[in-house]
Amino acid sequence: MTTNIEAAAIVYDVRPVDPGAHLFDVTCRVGEPDPEGQEFSLPTWIPGSYLIRDYARHIVSIGAECDGEAVGVHKLDKATWRAAPVDGPLLIRATVYGHDISVRGAYLDHDHGFFNGVCLFFRIRGKEHDRCVVHLAPPAAELAADWIVATSMTRLTGNPDDFGAFVAFGYDELIDHPVLMGPLTCVSFELAGAEHQVALVGTHQADMERLRQDVQLVCSAHVDMFGGTLPLNRYVFLVTVVDSGYGGLEHRDSSALICGRDDLPRRGLSSEGRSVQAAGYRKFLGLVSHEYFHLWNVKRIKPAEFVPYPLDREAYTRQLWVFEGITSYYDDLGLLRGGLIGVEDYLELLGRSLTAVYRAAGRRRQTLEESSFDAWIKFYKQDENSPNAIVSYYRKGAMIALALDLELRLQTDGRCTLDDVMRALWENYGVDGARGLPEDGFELLAEEVSGLHLGDFFRQSLRTTVDPPVGILLAQFGVRLNMRAMESETDTGGKAGRREERPRLWLGFRCRTVGGRVLIRHVLADGAAAGAGLSANDELVALNGNRVTPSNWNDLLDRLAANDTAAVTVFRRDELRHFEVDATLPPRDTCYLTIEPDADADVIGRRQAWLGD
Ligand code: ZN
């Protein structure tokens, strides 16, 4: 079918042709190809996930034709092709393998299909601003009866949820609308004049009505913060439900999420009141909150380096802390503001987030700006030494967002908050979306909006490895920052400890269990294990002559007394080795936050203005 809108458009046809072999067939029709020979390519990375992924590697076969005659296709580099010159419309055909059950790729089997445009849609060089029409075809007949479609791409033909034709205005928009297809479970709600849809695929017993209400509350909190309006007509959450998993990727009018089925609220187990008690569900709603906040912060307010995205190479910016750190600060805050958790729960989540920073010795080696700039080679390529070498621009970025919010509130007597800076950021850089945020743009705007000199704050927070004075700031809001020792490998902080009286000793490494074996996961810099010569991936065999198993490791540690020298026996590769390691008191790197009971009225007032309690 050809419609008027397809004249002067690039037309893509996508067919989930062989679910068993995980293959999509894609064609791309270019009406007026470059007379010198049309070049076309696939992105090497997907915006939002800062790693070169080389999507072209999943192309199984490729060819081209013109008026039914085959046209030669020559490969120019790992991601770019050139078709021989033709006198007429060029049709590119490709078969693409999709078996990546993540939010960043493409997936197809007999249960469902999902794809990001970067996997399937060729970028036609020189025509990046042309209108794009996408025909989505259903799978073979035996599946087609149950399968429907969810995407935020603008629909041209077909009823809502049907396969059919869609349109995008330019390549940048085309690849920003992932598509989920399968026997989906959907709920919708309206918010600020925009339709919102939550579409789930995968086996689950989710209480969809509860989900609808709670997701709406989360979204409302952010809409309210940004002035009560939305820059879109429709927003879609595309959720793949798996046994256990977690992940999200933001897009301008949608987000792709992965969650464990136990993280969703179960039908028939309606909890009392609104507050979300289940940790897994809180984590899921935190993810919803995070990705939705991105519709403003990173999808419309963008680093200048992302305008446009250089899809054939890394896009370097020192500002990812603004886009991921501030978003991380607001994700849990959104749950509090939406009434989904109480202040105590919020402080627990904040305590955990701070703990993750305090435990990373790498924060003494890498600044927040460096973490952002090197995301491509460090944060996205983590290894056993990462805790010693890097800091997360998510976690430390959220810590700096917290410190900045509290600093602004304190120094302006509550007249200016981080909310005000974010709204100004939106008005200056987001509304029209065409102007990227220069590398110093956030800092200048925060000073302008608040009227404060924040040069020292930003210099120390972003360009040195000094910790911000979070404990001192929180105290001004009647919240106490308490530090304690980590108690076990599963202790993520946020709560008071159970063994404050007698902390478990430690040897300076963290473990993991693999197939019944206990392996050293990280040897922490400057700890006893590092001094003794233990190494990541050493398999723990015995401690003081007693066999190590996944279940008795903590008991063995409990037998140690401070300053004992422990005999640690390991297999390194296939060789037995013995080490002598001093058992020491563990570092007090785990934190939890408590409300100060004796705060004065000013302090309580500040806390209420911040947390609304
Ligand atoms: Zn994010």
XYZ file of C-alpha atoms and ligand atoms in Angstrom:
614
model
C 0.000 0.000 0.000
C 1.286 3.477 -0.813
C -0.273 6.557 0.693
C 0.355 10.208 -0.047
C 2.455 10.524 3.044
C 4.852 7.993 1.562
C 5.698 10.224 -1.353
C 9.128 11.692 -0.625
C 9.507 9.434 2.382
C 11.836 6.597 3.233
C 9.663 3.531 3.646
C 10.626 0.652 5.924
C 8.889 -2.720 6.065
C 9.493 -4.877 9.137
C 8.343 -8.491 9.334
C 9.014 -10.873 12.234
C 9.619 -13.560 9.661
C 11.150 -16.473 11.557
C 10.593 -16.396 15.321
C 12.257 -19.804 15.755
C 15.490 -18.517 14.242
C 14.999 -15.046 15.804
C 14.988 -13.312 12.418
C 13.375 -10.087 11.297
C 13.137 -9.236 7.596
C 13.559 -5.548 6.888
C 13.294 -3.625 3.663
C 14.029 0.035 3.152
C 12.830 1.891 0.061
C 14.624 5.093 -0.930
C 12.624 6.915 -3.610
C 15.418 9.189 -4.823
C 18.754 7.634 -3.926
C 22.028 9.521 -4.216
C 22.937 9.364 -7.951
C 26.579 8.781 -6.960
C 25.558 5.612 -5.082
C 23.494 5.669 -1.891
C 25.384 5.250 1.386
C 23.551 3.826 4.380
C 24.547 2.648 7.849
C 23.434 1.374 11.237
C 24.284 3.164 14.512
C 27.189 1.820 16.563
C 25.431 2.688 19.845
C 22.007 3.483 21.204
C 21.353 6.814 22.914
C 21.055 6.351 26.672
C 23.502 3.460 26.855
C 27.063 4.664 26.416
C 28.851 1.699 24.911
C 29.801 0.912 21.321
C 27.591 -2.067 20.488
C 28.039 -2.288 16.712
C 24.467 -3.143 15.775
C 25.557 -4.043 12.234
C 27.031 -7.285 13.587
C 23.514 -8.749 13.798
C 22.860 -8.366 10.071
C 22.728 -11.874 8.644
C 22.286 -10.960 4.992
C 21.946 -7.784 2.990
C 21.228 -6.873 -0.621
C 19.623 -4.230 -2.799
C 17.567 -3.969 -5.967
C 16.058 -1.431 -8.313
C 13.000 -2.232 -10.430
C 13.480 -5.920 -9.693
C 17.135 -5.942 -10.799
C 19.850 -6.738 -8.235
C 22.087 -3.792 -7.274
C 25.616 -4.228 -5.954
C 26.233 -3.326 -2.300
C 29.757 -2.541 -1.153
C 30.721 -2.375 2.509
C 32.744 0.730 3.437
C 33.360 0.164 7.141
C 31.959 -1.889 10.015
C 28.612 -0.094 9.918
C 28.337 1.530 6.476
C 27.450 0.300 2.992
C 27.166 1.910 -0.430
C 24.780 0.720 -3.121
C 25.829 1.039 -6.756
C 24.316 4.073 -8.553
C 20.803 3.396 -9.872
C 18.286 5.216 -11.968
C 15.159 4.764 -9.911
C 14.027 3.840 -6.409
C 16.467 1.766 -4.367
C 15.192 -1.133 -2.277
C 17.549 -2.392 0.457
C 16.762 -5.817 1.916
C 18.242 -7.263 5.107
C 17.707 -10.133 7.498
C 18.528 -9.240 11.084
C 19.123 -11.575 14.025
C 17.430 -10.557 17.280
C 18.056 -12.613 20.405
C 19.046 -9.962 22.946
C 16.522 -9.912 25.777
C 17.645 -6.501 26.981
C 16.215 -3.023 26.558
C 19.048 -2.090 24.186
C 18.668 -4.531 21.300
C 16.193 -6.638 19.364
C 14.504 -9.897 20.339
C 12.188 -12.321 18.600
C 10.845 -15.747 19.459
C 7.449 -17.457 19.426
C 6.439 -15.624 22.632
C 7.113 -12.034 21.679
C 9.147 -9.556 19.688
C 10.876 -6.334 20.649
C 13.163 -4.032 18.753
C 14.953 -0.732 18.911
C 15.188 1.140 15.628
C 18.995 1.154 15.820
C 18.883 -2.615 15.180
C 16.649 -2.605 12.098
C 16.427 0.807 10.455
C 19.164 1.888 8.071
C 20.212 5.482 8.268
C 20.101 6.778 4.700
C 23.025 9.172 4.479
C 22.063 12.679 3.409
C 18.376 12.008 4.051
C 18.390 11.993 7.852
C 15.656 14.632 7.953
C 13.298 12.914 5.500
C 9.987 11.603 6.694
C 10.061 7.887 7.525
C 7.120 5.511 7.138
C 7.222 2.116 8.828
C 4.989 -0.814 7.865
C 4.887 -3.335 10.680
C 3.696 -6.731 9.501
C 2.329 -9.376 11.864
C 4.087 -12.727 12.324
C 2.871 -15.928 10.644
C -0.797 -16.826 10.947
C -0.570 -19.170 13.940
C 0.820 -16.362 16.123
C -0.886 -13.412 14.509
C -4.218 -13.961 16.226
C -2.795 -13.190 19.693
C -0.147 -10.622 18.870
C -0.684 -6.898 19.223
C 1.698 -3.935 19.061
C 2.737 -1.249 21.527
C 4.876 1.707 20.470
C 4.892 5.462 20.837
C 5.483 5.957 17.102
C 2.704 7.951 15.439
C 0.188 5.633 13.810
C -0.935 6.118 10.184
C -3.181 3.095 9.636
C -4.896 0.398 11.658
C -6.676 0.440 14.988
C -4.826 1.074 18.244
C -2.738 -2.029 19.109
C -2.864 -3.355 15.526
C 0.043 -3.976 13.205
C -0.035 -1.329 10.475
C 1.752 1.794 9.252
C 3.524 4.396 11.377
C 5.375 7.636 10.689
C 8.407 9.407 12.137
C 9.781 12.786 11.149
C 13.455 12.110 10.575
C 15.898 9.367 11.489
C 16.580 10.680 14.991
C 12.901 10.315 15.844
C 12.566 7.029 13.960
C 15.040 5.233 16.222
C 13.527 6.705 19.384
C 10.320 4.626 19.342
C 11.024 1.005 20.299
C 8.337 -1.525 19.399
C 6.962 -4.356 21.537
C 4.786 -7.053 19.941
C 3.173 -10.174 21.290
C 0.231 -11.210 23.455
C 0.481 -8.020 25.532
C -1.408 -7.059 28.674
C -2.129 -3.333 28.660
C -3.628 -0.659 30.868
C -3.994 3.043 30.144
C -4.625 6.287 31.916
C -4.793 9.922 31.010
C -2.526 12.489 32.578
C -2.105 16.174 31.699
C -4.028 15.605 28.487
C -1.787 12.754 27.328
C -2.685 9.104 27.014
C -0.356 6.793 28.924
C -0.124 3.073 28.267
C 1.624 0.348 30.250
C 2.165 -2.737 28.065
C 3.494 -5.976 29.561
C 4.761 -9.071 27.797
C 5.814 -12.312 29.482
C 4.161 -14.601 31.997
C 2.893 -12.713 35.015
C 0.028 -12.449 37.465
C 0.198 -8.704 37.860
C -2.614 -6.741 39.423
C -2.997 -4.446 36.421
C -5.416 -2.056 38.102
C -3.009 -1.509 40.987
C -0.203 -1.013 38.505
C -2.252 1.523 36.560
C -2.984 3.580 39.664
C 0.543 3.481 41.037
C 2.285 4.285 37.743
C -0.087 7.223 37.340
C 0.858 8.547 40.790
C 4.561 8.306 39.964
C 4.097 10.123 36.654
C 1.901 12.810 38.258
C 4.627 13.700 40.740
C 7.047 14.549 37.916
C 4.438 16.298 35.758
C 3.558 18.505 38.736
C 7.207 19.333 39.302
C 7.676 20.403 35.677
C 4.685 22.751 35.765
C 1.686 20.489 35.179
C 1.997 20.009 31.438
C 3.529 17.384 29.195
C 5.402 17.946 25.910
C 3.742 14.928 24.269
C 0.350 13.448 23.417
C 1.076 9.841 24.240
C 3.569 7.946 26.425
C 4.136 4.186 26.515
C 5.929 1.941 29.027
C 7.087 -1.220 27.212
C 7.696 -3.825 29.909
C 9.259 -7.245 29.361
C 8.569 -9.493 32.355
C 11.189 -12.184 33.018
C 12.060 -14.560 35.843
C 14.461 -12.103 37.367
C 15.921 -9.052 35.718
C 16.143 -5.299 35.912
C 16.810 -2.602 33.366
C 15.399 0.393 31.601
C 16.126 2.637 28.661
C 14.567 6.029 28.151
C 13.062 7.420 24.968
C 11.308 10.689 24.242
C 7.754 9.321 24.332
C 8.297 5.863 25.816
C 10.636 3.685 27.800
C 11.634 0.052 27.594
C 11.764 -1.778 30.931
C 12.697 -5.255 32.095
C 11.562 -6.556 35.460
C 11.238 -9.786 37.417
C 7.721 -11.159 37.661
C 7.922 -11.119 41.462
C 8.620 -7.391 41.305
C 5.061 -6.760 40.090
C 2.091 -6.584 42.474
C 0.252 -9.921 42.451
C -3.456 -10.202 41.671
C -5.535 -11.046 44.715
C -2.899 -9.842 47.151
C -4.116 -6.291 47.432
C -2.151 -4.472 50.081
C -3.750 -2.112 52.503
C -3.441 1.569 51.754
C -1.288 3.107 49.088
C 2.167 2.625 50.555
C 4.344 0.191 48.660
C 5.972 -2.228 51.095
C 7.328 -4.924 48.814
C 10.970 -4.126 48.006
C 10.732 -5.579 44.487
C 7.689 -3.510 43.579
C 9.332 -0.400 45.028
C 12.324 -1.105 42.818
C 10.079 -1.473 39.769
C 8.232 1.776 40.479
C 11.601 3.462 41.073
C 12.586 2.333 37.565
C 9.318 3.664 36.122
C 9.959 6.945 37.930
C 13.543 7.136 36.645
C 12.734 6.506 32.989
C 9.732 8.827 32.992
C 11.828 11.682 34.458
C 14.164 11.228 31.502
C 11.423 12.344 29.100
C 12.455 15.834 30.240
C 15.997 15.280 31.475
C 18.146 13.803 28.645
C 15.518 13.183 25.966
C 14.602 16.866 25.561
C 17.117 18.697 27.764
C 20.282 17.183 26.225
C 24.015 17.726 26.357
C 25.058 19.832 23.352
C 27.182 16.874 22.253
C 23.956 14.873 21.713
C 22.473 17.408 19.278
C 22.499 15.557 16.983
C 23.676 12.194 18.344
C 26.920 11.195 16.588
C 25.767 7.620 16.033
C 28.950 6.405 14.363
C 31.234 7.259 17.295
C 31.295 7.924 21.032
C 29.581 11.126 22.210
C 31.750 12.614 24.959
C 30.246 14.759 27.689
C 31.265 15.586 31.255
C 27.640 16.144 32.230
C 26.164 12.667 32.577
C 25.910 13.351 36.310
C 23.254 15.980 35.422
C 21.300 13.552 33.269
C 21.682 10.331 35.253
C 22.622 11.582 38.722
C 19.882 14.194 39.033
C 17.409 11.737 37.482
C 18.460 9.151 40.080
C 17.914 11.709 42.859
C 14.395 12.372 41.586
C 13.419 8.741 40.941
C 12.994 7.769 44.603
C 11.895 11.305 45.496
C 9.088 10.848 42.937
C 7.844 7.802 44.862
C 7.718 9.890 48.030
C 6.042 12.843 46.312
C 3.528 10.519 44.662
C 2.578 9.124 48.062
C 3.817 5.627 47.224
C 6.326 5.484 50.045
C 6.640 7.326 53.357
C 9.546 9.413 54.641
C 11.098 6.492 56.505
C 11.083 4.339 53.380
C 12.523 7.212 51.402
C 15.354 7.693 53.870
C 16.093 3.972 53.643
C 16.426 4.195 49.855
C 18.556 7.328 50.142
C 20.762 5.602 52.728
C 21.333 2.713 50.348
C 22.199 5.018 47.495
C 24.730 6.891 49.673
C 26.164 3.585 50.907
C 26.960 2.572 47.336
C 29.077 5.730 47.015
C 30.825 5.423 50.390
C 31.787 1.830 49.642
C 33.478 2.682 46.369
C 37.137 3.432 47.037
C 37.229 4.467 43.367
C 35.572 7.757 44.308
C 39.021 8.767 45.597
C 40.537 8.129 42.184
C 37.979 9.362 39.653
C 36.036 12.624 39.629
C 32.410 12.813 38.611
C 33.303 14.614 35.373
C 35.885 11.948 34.540
C 33.350 9.216 35.264
C 30.973 10.799 32.773
C 33.574 11.382 30.073
C 34.990 7.855 30.355
C 31.598 6.106 30.652
C 32.312 4.412 27.318
C 35.437 2.643 28.496
C 34.945 2.396 32.265
C 31.393 2.568 33.679
C 30.060 0.419 30.813
C 33.072 -1.925 30.885
C 33.336 -2.734 34.561
C 35.632 -5.422 35.856
C 36.916 -6.791 39.157
C 38.960 -3.642 39.810
C 36.170 -1.141 39.122
C 35.280 -0.526 42.804
C 38.877 0.637 43.299
C 39.098 2.716 40.165
C 35.812 4.397 39.272
C 32.833 6.208 40.746
C 29.300 5.915 39.402
C 27.892 9.075 37.819
C 24.481 7.685 38.791
C 25.166 7.172 42.487
C 27.613 9.968 43.175
C 25.648 12.167 40.767
C 22.547 11.572 42.910
C 24.598 12.392 46.017
C 25.684 15.694 44.462
C 22.088 16.417 43.401
C 21.028 15.878 47.014
C 23.839 18.090 48.301
C 22.948 20.798 45.772
C 19.237 20.675 46.622
C 19.966 20.985 50.349
C 22.586 23.700 49.784
C 20.164 25.766 47.676
C 17.379 25.386 50.240
C 19.682 26.368 53.093
C 21.405 29.308 51.483
C 18.227 30.870 50.076
C 16.016 30.165 53.110
C 13.939 27.847 50.963
C 13.306 30.360 48.172
C 15.183 28.264 45.641
C 15.396 24.497 45.321
C 16.714 22.044 42.765
C 13.135 21.933 41.395
C 13.502 25.586 40.380
C 16.789 24.869 38.609
C 15.242 21.915 36.767
C 12.268 23.999 35.641
C 14.634 26.728 34.396
C 16.681 24.062 32.618
C 13.494 22.867 30.962
C 12.423 26.349 29.874
C 15.887 27.277 28.577
C 17.012 24.061 26.957
C 14.145 21.591 26.840
C 10.999 23.171 25.495
C 12.233 23.603 21.933
C 14.757 20.770 22.215
C 16.984 22.180 19.498
C 19.552 23.788 21.797
C 21.830 21.409 23.633
C 23.135 22.201 27.109
C 26.726 23.459 26.857
C 29.266 21.761 29.119
C 29.114 24.589 31.673
C 25.403 25.260 31.104
C 24.020 23.579 34.202
C 26.443 25.298 36.565
C 25.803 28.765 35.108
C 22.042 28.292 35.175
C 22.031 27.051 38.785
C 23.907 30.215 39.795
C 21.585 32.424 37.768
C 18.403 30.872 39.163
C 19.567 30.838 42.783
C 21.585 34.081 42.779
C 24.309 32.179 44.663
C 28.007 31.740 43.940
C 28.259 28.001 43.455
C 31.696 27.875 41.831
C 33.366 26.242 44.835
C 30.507 23.778 45.268
C 30.702 22.598 41.663
C 34.478 22.582 41.532
C 34.744 20.372 44.596
C 31.779 18.155 43.690
C 32.553 17.581 40.029
C 36.253 18.169 39.586
C 37.804 16.822 42.787
C 37.457 13.528 44.636
C 36.520 15.153 47.963
C 33.240 13.872 49.452
C 30.495 16.494 49.729
C 29.507 17.307 53.344
C 26.272 15.344 53.104
C 26.091 14.547 56.842
C 26.452 18.227 57.814
C 23.835 19.271 55.257
C 21.341 16.584 56.291
C 21.717 17.621 59.941
C 20.380 21.060 58.984
C 17.220 19.264 57.875
C 16.864 17.169 61.008
C 18.186 13.983 59.403
C 21.147 12.161 60.930
C 23.655 10.338 58.745
C 24.811 7.246 60.678
C 27.763 5.148 59.565
C 28.332 1.515 60.464
C 30.191 -1.537 59.196
C 28.891 -3.794 56.440
C 27.507 -6.987 57.985
C 27.328 -9.435 55.094
C 27.655 -9.613 51.345
C 23.909 -8.927 51.024
C 23.918 -5.890 53.316
C 23.200 -2.887 51.081
C 22.768 -0.364 53.907
C 19.861 1.987 54.523
C 18.953 0.329 57.837
C 20.516 0.150 61.269
C 22.740 -2.893 61.706
C 22.058 -5.907 63.869
C 25.560 -6.475 65.102
C 26.793 -3.014 65.999
C 28.169 -4.427 69.259
C 30.358 -7.003 67.583
C 30.975 -6.241 63.933
C 32.020 -9.178 61.793
C 35.694 -8.947 60.970
C 36.821 -8.860 57.416
C 39.812 -9.638 55.301
C 39.594 -6.887 52.691
C 37.753 -8.592 49.852
C 34.199 -9.266 48.688
C 33.045 -12.682 47.491
C 30.583 -14.185 45.102
C 29.230 -17.703 44.783
C 29.482 -19.535 41.474
C 28.192 -23.096 41.161
C 28.720 -23.911 44.856
C 32.191 -22.361 44.911
C 33.126 -19.165 46.730
C 35.259 -16.848 44.630
C 36.861 -13.554 45.478
C 34.991 -10.934 43.517
C 36.829 -7.746 44.421
C 40.031 -7.217 46.368
C 39.631 -3.761 47.866
C 42.513 -1.339 47.438
C 44.595 -0.774 50.581
C 42.903 -3.663 52.442
C 44.527 -6.650 54.121
C 43.860 -9.035 51.229
C 45.517 -6.684 48.768
C 48.592 -6.466 51.017
C 48.715 -10.244 51.374
C 48.557 -10.881 47.636
C 45.063 -12.326 47.222
C 43.456 -11.707 43.870
C 40.033 -11.471 42.273
C 38.824 -14.876 41.010
C 40.853 -16.801 43.587
C 38.629 -19.670 44.768
C 38.371 -19.807 48.560
C 39.075 -23.343 49.741
C 39.781 -23.043 53.466
C 39.995 -20.480 56.233
C 42.275 -21.464 59.136
C 42.132 -25.035 57.892
C 38.340 -25.242 57.740
C 36.678 -25.866 54.416
C 34.840 -22.863 52.915
C 31.320 -23.344 51.534
C 28.788 -20.737 50.372
C 26.746 -21.342 53.523
C 29.492 -21.264 56.168
C 31.609 -18.322 55.068
C 30.078 -15.856 57.540
C 30.378 -18.421 60.364
C 34.054 -18.888 59.607
C 34.580 -15.123 59.714
C 32.755 -14.998 63.056
C 35.398 -17.281 64.560
C 38.085 -14.677 63.943
C 39.177 -12.160 66.555
C 40.501 -8.710 65.704
C 44.152 -8.723 64.659
C 44.188 -12.508 64.189
C 46.238 -13.583 61.243
C 43.996 -15.837 59.170
C 45.357 -18.623 56.986
C 43.535 -18.342 53.673
C 43.842 -21.221 51.226
C 42.745 -20.684 47.638
C 42.940 -22.191 44.227
C 44.396 -19.684 41.785
C 43.556 -21.199 38.427
C 44.377 -24.861 39.304
C 47.168 -24.235 41.798
C 46.752 -24.352 45.554
C 48.101 -21.260 47.330
C 48.319 -20.163 50.968
C 48.130 -16.595 52.219
C 48.324 -14.991 55.637
C 45.799 -12.176 55.994
C 45.214 -9.906 58.988
C 41.608 -9.846 60.168
C 40.586 -6.286 60.910
C 37.515 -4.324 61.861
C 35.671 -3.572 58.651
C 35.482 0.005 57.356
C 32.434 1.975 58.488
C 31.256 2.524 54.916
C 27.581 1.621 55.288
C 25.098 4.330 56.121
C 21.530 4.769 57.274
C 19.517 7.894 57.915
C 17.337 8.622 60.928
C 15.064 11.484 61.840
C 16.606 13.660 64.565
C 14.109 13.532 67.440
C 15.157 16.791 69.116
C 15.353 19.135 66.139
C 14.221 22.718 66.584
C 11.314 24.258 64.704
C 13.447 25.824 61.951
C 15.084 22.529 61.195
C 11.779 20.663 61.175
C 10.333 23.330 58.886
C 13.186 22.823 56.425
C 12.701 19.072 56.485
C 8.977 19.409 55.908
C 9.566 21.723 52.965
C 11.999 19.156 51.520
C 10.243 15.867 52.285
C 6.702 17.021 52.935
C 6.369 15.078 56.205
Zn 18.787 6.865 33.506
